[in-house]
Amino acid sequence: MKKRLSTRMAVLLIAALAFSGCSKTKDSKTDANQKYPATENTDAPENSEAGEAGTEKGKTVFDEPLTLSYLAWNLGTAEEDNLERKMLAKFQEVYPNVTIEIVEVPLNEDGSAGDYGNYLNTLASQKALPDVYMWTNVPDTASAGWAADVTTYAEENTEYQNVVAAVRDGGQINGKVYGIPFQMHLYGIMQNYNIYEELNVDPLPYSYTLDDLLEKIAATTTDKYRGSDNLAIEDWGALVNSDTIGFGTFDGEKYNFSSEEFAKAINTYKEVVEKGYTGNASYTEPWLPEGVNWAWGEGYIANQYEASWSIAGFQNGERPFKSDLIPLPNEKVILIPDFIFVAANTENTEAAYELAKWMSFGVDGMKARMEIKEDNGIVGYSGLPLNAGFDAEIDEYFLKDYEDFPMFLQVYASLKEKPENVYVEGYKVIPSYTKSRFDADTGVVGTVNGEEKSLTMSELIIAIIKGDKQLSDYASEMDKVANNIYKDAKANLPK
């Protein structure tokens, strides 16, 4: 393993990168899952030209009383009064002329939690969307006419320009800002170091190849353990050996299921399945000891495709083993962003943008979030700082909790050091991604749970990994099905 980075060293490294990686390039790409070079910072104007708010020494001032409605899936209950609700209350303290109305998802008749998506769709159909709300896919939300274009406010704002470029660009459609970056996490590989030590196998270093990963998966598979479980290589395997292909084989213009890179990823996964290296229930019979319900979390998996949010389980002692988070092969990193939107039907666009900014990437909001955490003993951080490397105080606050995860600190620093290796997960930023990648009817007949049916794209890929179907027989048709859906969705994007 590489020598541990101290928090101070990591902060200094990131700060240096923030200054060294900020040149604007002509070739900056705005399509999802492409490489994103760093973007030049520009100073925000001193005064806003919009009507409902102005600025006073850089601070937005709301001169007239107004009410903003807010809906998000991370608000918990009023009784819990979680961090997000405390953030909304703090906003009202800072801006006393603003009243926030929290929109609650109605409970089901039996008292259980209501369906967030159904309720949001109902509000949208009534043209009664809350002024600010969270939702999933940026292009689909914009195409539906649900989201306001907030380009005027975002592009004039230095703090927005300091958001990690890959996430910032993921919220844009045809150069216009619809999705406001709310938070981000990252995906990489986590290793169970206890298993590696028990088996006397050297764990993967920070930089390695796909073949190296396969070798370690094989070396850590025993009667007791499996080398991998949730590998998900069908989604990221192609990009680790390509300079153009991104998440889900999407390259910004089309899917590439017929590419050599995707074929290699599938063949790797097929070997993992055929040789019994995986504990994934989709590919193997039950194997865990009685009473064990989560193979990775309870210590039976050596290498897991995992997100940064899972580190919390190691920080608070829930996991019975040691681990760290390294990048994917060839130092590639997947970012998972969440976005927040200003409703197209709002009567207070600028004020709603300011609220969204406060809850997400705004420096004042992030520092208020830190203060609330300290005052209330709230542990952890809501994702990675969206402005990673641009504010030393926020970086230091964030990084101080990760001294036991030196490789994760390196991955965090790489968001600025190697932006060309950063890709965005497709779910939030590719038009109709879920339909293209999972739900599309391929027309290929296969068997699922003992029943013969026409396979969806997801079911066909699983069948190929299991060896029931051959990729070479269907790859071109898979491209055609997925790309037709994407083209139709792209045609509906706002111009």
XYZ file of C-alpha atoms in Angstrom:
495
model
C 0.000 0.000 0.000
C 1.116 3.563 -0.604
C 2.226 5.703 2.279
C -0.664 7.455 4.030
C -1.265 11.068 3.050
C -1.767 13.372 5.986
C -4.793 15.636 5.943
C -2.565 18.699 5.716
C -0.653 17.226 2.783
C -3.875 16.342 0.975
C -5.280 19.827 1.490
C -2.106 21.442 0.194
C -2.080 19.127 -2.800
C -5.666 19.883 -3.694
C -5.181 23.616 -3.192
C -2.195 23.542 -5.526
C -4.162 21.637 -8.117
C -6.984 24.135 -7.911
C -4.594 26.840 -9.094
C -2.716 24.719 -11.619
C -5.685 23.157 -13.404
C -7.905 26.125 -14.175
C -7.180 26.982 -17.795
C -10.059 27.093 -20.207
C -9.677 24.856 -23.250
C -11.264 25.028 -26.665
C -12.007 21.335 -26.607
C -14.023 21.356 -23.373
C -16.804 18.800 -23.827
C -20.302 19.138 -22.433
C -21.655 15.733 -23.393
C -22.162 13.293 -20.549
C -19.426 10.747 -19.767
C -16.794 12.390 -21.917
C -13.552 13.763 -20.474
C -13.929 17.177 -18.888
C -10.975 19.565 -18.722
C -10.918 22.130 -15.953
C -12.749 25.392 -16.618
C -11.363 28.862 -16.062
C -12.774 30.765 -13.112
C -14.358 34.139 -13.778
C -15.295 36.781 -11.265
C -18.998 37.151 -10.555
C -20.558 40.587 -11.182
C -20.963 42.868 -8.200
C -24.695 43.400 -8.663
C -27.568 41.292 -9.918
C -29.839 42.756 -12.566
C -32.821 40.600 -11.623
C -35.800 42.226 -9.951
C -36.538 40.312 -6.801
C -33.041 40.268 -5.313
C -29.959 42.431 -5.242
C -26.541 42.207 -3.640
C -24.965 43.944 -0.705
C -21.200 43.466 -0.358
C -21.506 40.216 -2.311
C -24.491 38.929 -0.354
C -27.895 38.494 -1.943
C -30.590 40.670 -0.365
C -34.325 40.013 -0.717
C -36.033 43.392 -0.349
C -39.624 42.165 -0.403
C -41.205 39.292 1.567
C -41.652 36.143 -0.514
C -42.418 32.468 -0.025
C -40.564 29.591 -1.679
C -41.762 25.977 -1.679
C -39.238 23.143 -1.436
C -39.484 19.395 -2.069
C -36.681 16.851 -1.710
C -36.364 13.151 -0.927
C -33.746 13.704 1.781
C -35.837 15.762 4.216
C -36.914 12.972 6.544
C -39.818 13.906 8.808
C -40.594 17.113 10.663
C -40.104 15.221 13.928
C -36.606 14.123 12.893
C -35.681 17.694 11.933
C -32.650 16.447 10.040
C -29.733 18.406 8.629
C -31.571 19.387 5.447
C -34.476 20.883 7.401
C -32.036 22.709 9.651
C -30.384 24.118 6.511
C -33.736 25.456 5.307
C -34.379 27.015 8.706
C -30.931 28.624 8.651
C -31.629 30.113 5.219
C -34.663 31.841 6.674
C -32.519 33.211 9.489
C -30.010 34.608 7.012
C -32.762 35.938 4.738
C -35.625 36.962 7.058
C -37.792 38.185 4.176
C -37.942 34.635 2.772
C -40.346 31.979 4.080
C -39.734 28.354 3.104
C -42.704 26.036 2.750
C -41.580 22.412 2.902
C -43.735 20.285 0.632
C -44.399 16.913 2.259
C -45.114 13.778 0.227
C -48.539 12.517 1.387
C -48.512 9.235 3.300
C -50.256 6.164 1.954
C -53.562 5.095 3.475
C -51.783 2.585 5.706
C -49.494 5.299 7.048
C -46.414 4.214 5.099
C -44.260 6.662 3.155
C -45.807 7.888 -0.079
C -44.197 7.574 -3.502
C -42.009 10.610 -4.187
C -41.941 10.132 -7.963
C -45.692 9.685 -8.318
C -46.339 12.767 -6.225
C -43.880 14.882 -8.201
C -45.502 13.758 -11.450
C -48.905 14.700 -10.066
C -47.674 18.173 -9.139
C -46.075 18.583 -12.572
C -49.307 17.611 -14.339
C -51.069 20.305 -12.314
C -48.327 22.842 -13.158
C -47.822 23.149 -9.419
C -44.237 22.033 -8.998
C -42.512 23.431 -5.897
C -40.210 26.374 -6.566
C -37.212 24.150 -5.819
C -37.213 20.351 -5.991
C -34.963 17.332 -6.426
C -35.382 14.908 -9.285
C -33.353 12.339 -11.160
C -32.429 12.755 -14.858
C -31.448 16.279 -15.986
C -32.246 16.045 -19.740
C -35.540 14.238 -19.182
C -36.599 16.842 -16.614
C -35.704 19.680 -18.974
C -37.436 18.009 -21.931
C -40.623 17.634 -19.897
C -40.670 21.401 -19.393
C -40.385 21.047 -15.629
C -37.127 22.948 -15.099
C -36.339 26.627 -15.442
C -33.311 27.748 -17.433
C -31.068 29.330 -14.771
C -28.094 30.012 -17.032
C -28.177 33.759 -16.351
C -27.659 33.252 -12.625
C -25.291 30.285 -12.795
C -22.855 31.563 -15.375
C -22.432 34.893 -13.572
C -21.595 33.081 -10.345
C -17.996 32.247 -9.386
C -19.105 29.517 -6.995
C -20.920 27.723 -9.807
C -17.812 27.927 -11.990
C -15.849 26.269 -9.158
C -18.045 23.165 -9.141
C -16.173 20.125 -10.480
C -16.478 20.479 -14.236
C -17.827 16.994 -14.955
C -20.743 17.533 -12.584
C -21.375 21.112 -13.640
C -21.492 20.136 -17.303
C -23.808 17.229 -16.498
C -26.489 19.732 -15.511
C -26.323 21.566 -18.843
C -28.364 20.997 -21.991
C -27.136 22.604 -25.195
C -25.083 25.058 -23.160
C -27.938 26.052 -20.848
C -28.109 25.282 -17.144
C -31.151 23.315 -15.989
C -29.759 20.932 -13.388
C -28.151 22.644 -10.383
C -25.464 20.415 -8.830
C -26.730 19.410 -5.373
C -24.129 16.915 -4.182
C -21.789 14.281 -5.558
C -20.290 10.947 -4.633
C -17.761 8.809 -6.473
C -17.453 5.157 -7.377
C -14.328 3.043 -7.282
C -13.164 -0.326 -6.003
C -13.061 -1.117 -2.287
C -10.985 -4.015 -0.982
C -11.399 -6.071 2.161
C -7.876 -5.861 3.533
C -8.606 -8.483 6.184
C -9.220 -11.076 3.462
C -6.068 -10.046 1.607
C -4.006 -10.341 4.785
C -5.534 -13.681 5.757
C -4.789 -15.113 2.308
C -1.319 -13.520 2.184
C -2.143 -11.715 -1.059
C -0.917 -8.191 -1.812
C -3.895 -5.855 -2.372
C -4.275 -3.741 -5.483
C -2.215 -0.541 -5.550
C -3.719 2.825 -6.446
C -2.881 2.418 -10.139
C -3.622 -0.909 -11.822
C -5.235 -2.468 -14.913
C -8.389 -4.459 -15.576
C -6.260 -7.599 -15.921
C -4.706 -6.855 -12.519
C -8.173 -6.644 -10.991
C -9.194 -9.978 -12.502
C -6.017 -11.563 -11.113
C -6.803 -10.306 -7.596
C -10.426 -11.436 -7.835
C -9.185 -14.922 -8.673
C -6.554 -14.910 -5.918
C -9.067 -13.928 -3.218
C -11.728 -16.498 -4.072
C -11.855 -19.472 -1.694
C -14.493 -21.794 -0.288
C -15.204 -19.114 2.322
C -14.778 -15.898 0.312
C -15.590 -14.583 -3.152
C -13.306 -12.285 -5.091
C -16.166 -10.012 -6.115
C -19.888 -9.445 -5.757
C -21.296 -6.232 -7.194
C -18.756 -5.775 -9.990
C -21.004 -3.901 -12.469
C -18.223 -4.066 -15.042
C -20.754 -4.056 -17.871
C -21.259 -0.337 -17.156
C -17.701 0.875 -16.532
C -15.467 -1.780 -18.080
C -15.371 -0.239 -21.554
C -14.321 3.215 -20.395
C -11.227 2.073 -18.481
C -9.490 1.093 -21.729
C -10.815 3.889 -23.917
C -10.237 7.611 -24.370
C -13.685 8.176 -25.880
C -16.173 5.698 -24.424
C -17.877 6.673 -21.184
C -20.235 5.137 -18.662
C -22.624 2.538 -20.055
C -20.583 2.524 -23.325
C -21.993 5.999 -24.149
C -19.476 8.317 -25.831
C -21.492 11.540 -25.838
C -23.170 10.748 -29.161
C -23.982 7.049 -29.182
C -23.813 3.730 -27.323
C -21.007 1.313 -28.186
C -22.078 -2.200 -27.228
C -20.337 -3.456 -30.373
C -16.964 -2.011 -29.323
C -13.891 -4.097 -28.530
C -13.712 -2.439 -25.123
C -17.211 -3.589 -24.160
C -16.464 -7.096 -25.430
C -13.375 -7.247 -23.198
C -15.388 -6.098 -20.187
C -18.061 -8.718 -20.822
C -15.482 -11.468 -21.328
C -13.847 -10.497 -18.040
C -17.170 -10.722 -16.244
C -17.964 -14.029 -17.957
C -14.710 -15.463 -16.623
C -15.570 -14.224 -13.143
C -18.950 -15.977 -13.368
C -17.754 -19.187 -15.044
C -14.953 -19.734 -12.514
C -17.130 -19.037 -9.504
C -15.330 -15.872 -8.417
C -18.543 -13.911 -7.807
C -21.047 -13.944 -4.980
C -23.657 -12.033 -6.978
C -27.029 -13.720 -6.685
C -27.725 -13.084 -10.382
C -24.893 -15.453 -11.310
C -24.439 -17.970 -8.510
C -26.318 -20.267 -6.184
C -26.702 -19.298 -2.501
C -23.331 -19.714 -0.770
C -23.225 -17.521 2.323
C -23.110 -19.039 5.811
C -26.435 -19.205 7.613
C -27.332 -15.873 9.166
C -25.205 -13.771 6.804
C -27.344 -11.428 4.715
C -24.881 -8.974 3.165
C -21.799 -10.601 1.665
C -19.742 -7.414 1.280
C -20.838 -5.607 4.420
C -20.294 -8.629 6.649
C -16.833 -9.392 5.290
C -17.114 -12.164 2.695
C -16.187 -10.225 -0.486
C -12.634 -9.138 -1.317
C -13.239 -6.580 -4.103
C -16.375 -4.495 -4.439
C -17.530 -1.786 -6.837
C -18.621 0.737 -4.220
C -19.468 4.394 -3.703
C -17.811 6.879 -1.398
C -20.894 7.049 0.818
C -20.100 3.530 2.007
C -16.975 4.786 3.783
C -19.262 6.000 6.573
C -19.770 2.366 7.579
C -16.044 2.057 8.231
C -15.819 5.395 10.024
C -18.513 4.467 12.522
C -17.315 0.894 13.046
C -20.195 -0.924 11.330
C -17.891 -2.914 9.029
C -15.912 -5.785 10.611
C -12.844 -5.233 8.407
C -10.476 -2.570 7.078
C -10.825 -1.046 3.627
C -10.101 1.951 1.420
C -11.450 3.231 -1.881
C -9.229 3.177 -4.969
C -10.116 4.301 -8.497
C -11.247 1.952 -11.223
C -8.548 0.420 -13.449
C -6.263 2.932 -15.168
C -7.162 5.501 -12.490
C -10.624 6.182 -13.928
C -13.209 7.697 -11.577
C -17.005 7.646 -11.776
C -18.900 10.556 -10.223
C -22.510 10.181 -9.107
C -24.176 13.587 -8.966
C -27.539 14.605 -7.588
C -29.245 17.644 -9.062
C -31.778 20.125 -7.788
C -34.067 22.162 -10.033
C -35.859 25.469 -10.096
C -39.409 24.874 -11.321
C -40.376 26.261 -14.695
C -43.633 27.487 -13.120
C -41.994 29.487 -10.337
C -42.707 33.190 -10.002
C -39.419 33.776 -8.194
C -36.698 32.303 -10.405
C -33.722 34.179 -8.967
C -34.782 33.672 -5.362
C -35.389 29.974 -6.028
C -31.925 29.719 -7.574
C -30.408 31.308 -4.477
C -32.176 28.755 -2.266
C -30.995 25.889 -4.477
C -27.464 27.271 -4.384
C -27.588 27.551 -0.570
C -28.631 23.908 -0.257
C -25.974 22.679 -2.684
C -22.727 24.254 -3.924
C -22.881 27.751 -2.419
C -19.933 28.409 -0.124
C -22.084 30.231 2.449
C -24.468 27.286 2.491
C -21.689 24.715 2.772
C -20.118 26.577 5.674
C -23.508 26.888 7.348
C -23.862 23.132 6.889
C -20.525 22.612 8.616
C -21.579 24.859 11.497
C -24.904 23.052 11.938
C -23.103 19.722 11.992
C -20.720 20.906 14.676
C -23.485 22.449 16.784
C -25.659 19.333 16.628
C -23.019 16.611 16.713
C -23.926 15.382 13.226
C -21.242 13.044 11.870
C -20.224 12.795 8.224
C -20.540 14.964 5.135
C -23.380 14.988 2.608
C -21.356 13.707 -0.285
C -18.080 15.181 -1.515
C -17.709 18.979 -1.632
C -18.877 20.052 -5.068
C -16.130 22.660 -5.222
C -13.362 20.174 -4.374
C -10.064 22.010 -4.208
C -11.381 25.579 -4.422
C -11.982 26.384 -0.754
C -9.322 25.353 1.757
C -11.648 25.674 4.757
C -14.251 23.336 3.265
C -11.606 20.892 2.064
C -9.953 20.786 5.478
C -13.285 20.233 7.220
C -14.135 17.428 4.823
C -10.736 15.729 4.671
C -10.082 15.626 8.402
C -12.462 12.663 8.738
C -10.640 10.569 6.121
C -7.086 10.243 7.430
C -7.587 6.470 7.646
C -8.405 6.319 3.923
C -5.248 7.584 2.160
C -6.140 6.176 -1.239
C -9.577 7.775 -1.104
C -7.836 11.095 -0.439
C -5.804 10.528 -3.600
C -8.957 9.846 -5.585
C -10.481 13.036 -4.194
C -7.397 15.013 -5.206
C -7.526 13.485 -8.699
C -10.809 15.269 -9.390
C -8.612 18.319 -9.960
C -5.327 16.624 -10.780
C -6.645 14.409 -13.580
C -10.032 15.710 -14.768
C -9.591 13.746 -17.998
C -10.088 10.570 -15.941
C -13.397 11.718 -14.448
C -16.690 10.398 -15.860
C -20.280 10.911 -14.779
C -22.600 7.986 -14.176
C -25.211 7.944 -16.929
C -28.444 7.750 -14.936
C -28.662 11.476 -14.198
C -27.240 13.039 -17.347
C -27.950 10.933 -20.475
C -31.383 11.411 -22.088
C -33.612 8.370 -21.424
C -30.666 6.433 -20.031
C -32.738 4.055 -17.925
C -34.882 3.146 -20.903
C -31.896 2.672 -23.230
C -29.733 0.684 -20.831
C -32.301 -1.283 -18.837
C -35.920 -1.223 -19.961
C -35.745 -1.297 -23.773
C -37.321 -4.358 -25.397
C -34.602 -5.999 -27.487
C -36.884 -8.497 -29.218
C -34.487 -11.298 -28.278
C -36.323 -14.251 -26.755
C -34.881 -15.734 -23.593
C -35.798 -17.280 -20.271
C -36.183 -15.271 -17.077
C -37.223 -16.981 -13.836
C -38.305 -20.035 -15.795
C -40.518 -18.104 -18.205
C -39.808 -17.436 -21.878
C -40.130 -13.791 -22.841
C -38.741 -10.982 -24.962
C -35.700 -9.763 -23.063
C -35.105 -6.209 -21.970
C -31.675 -4.714 -22.544
C -30.715 -5.422 -18.937
C -31.934 -9.020 -19.123
C -30.065 -9.606 -22.378
C -26.783 -8.323 -20.917
C -27.210 -10.608 -17.903
C -27.897 -13.545 -20.242
C -24.715 -12.734 -22.176
C -22.627 -12.583 -19.001
C -24.067 -15.924 -17.884
C -23.201 -17.442 -21.275
C -26.798 -18.085 -22.311
C -26.421 -15.671 -25.230
C -23.426 -14.521 -27.257
C -22.540 -10.821 -27.467
C -21.348 -11.164 -31.059
C -24.848 -12.234 -32.112
C -26.590 -9.182 -30.662
C -24.113 -6.321 -30.189
C -25.047 -4.422 -33.354
C -28.752 -4.736 -32.620
C -28.161 -3.581 -29.034
C -26.465 -0.465 -30.397
C -29.388 0.154 -32.719
C -32.061 -0.227 -30.027
C -30.263 1.956 -27.487
C -29.208 4.631 -29.975
C -32.700 4.967 -31.442
C -34.085 5.639 -27.971
C -31.312 8.134 -27.295
C -31.841 9.935 -30.608
C -35.566 10.285 -29.965
C -34.900 11.641 -26.483
C -32.210 14.008 -27.752
C -34.591 15.398 -30.380
C -36.917 16.480 -27.570
C -34.256 18.385 -25.637
C -34.776 22.135 -25.252
C -32.775 24.093 -27.815
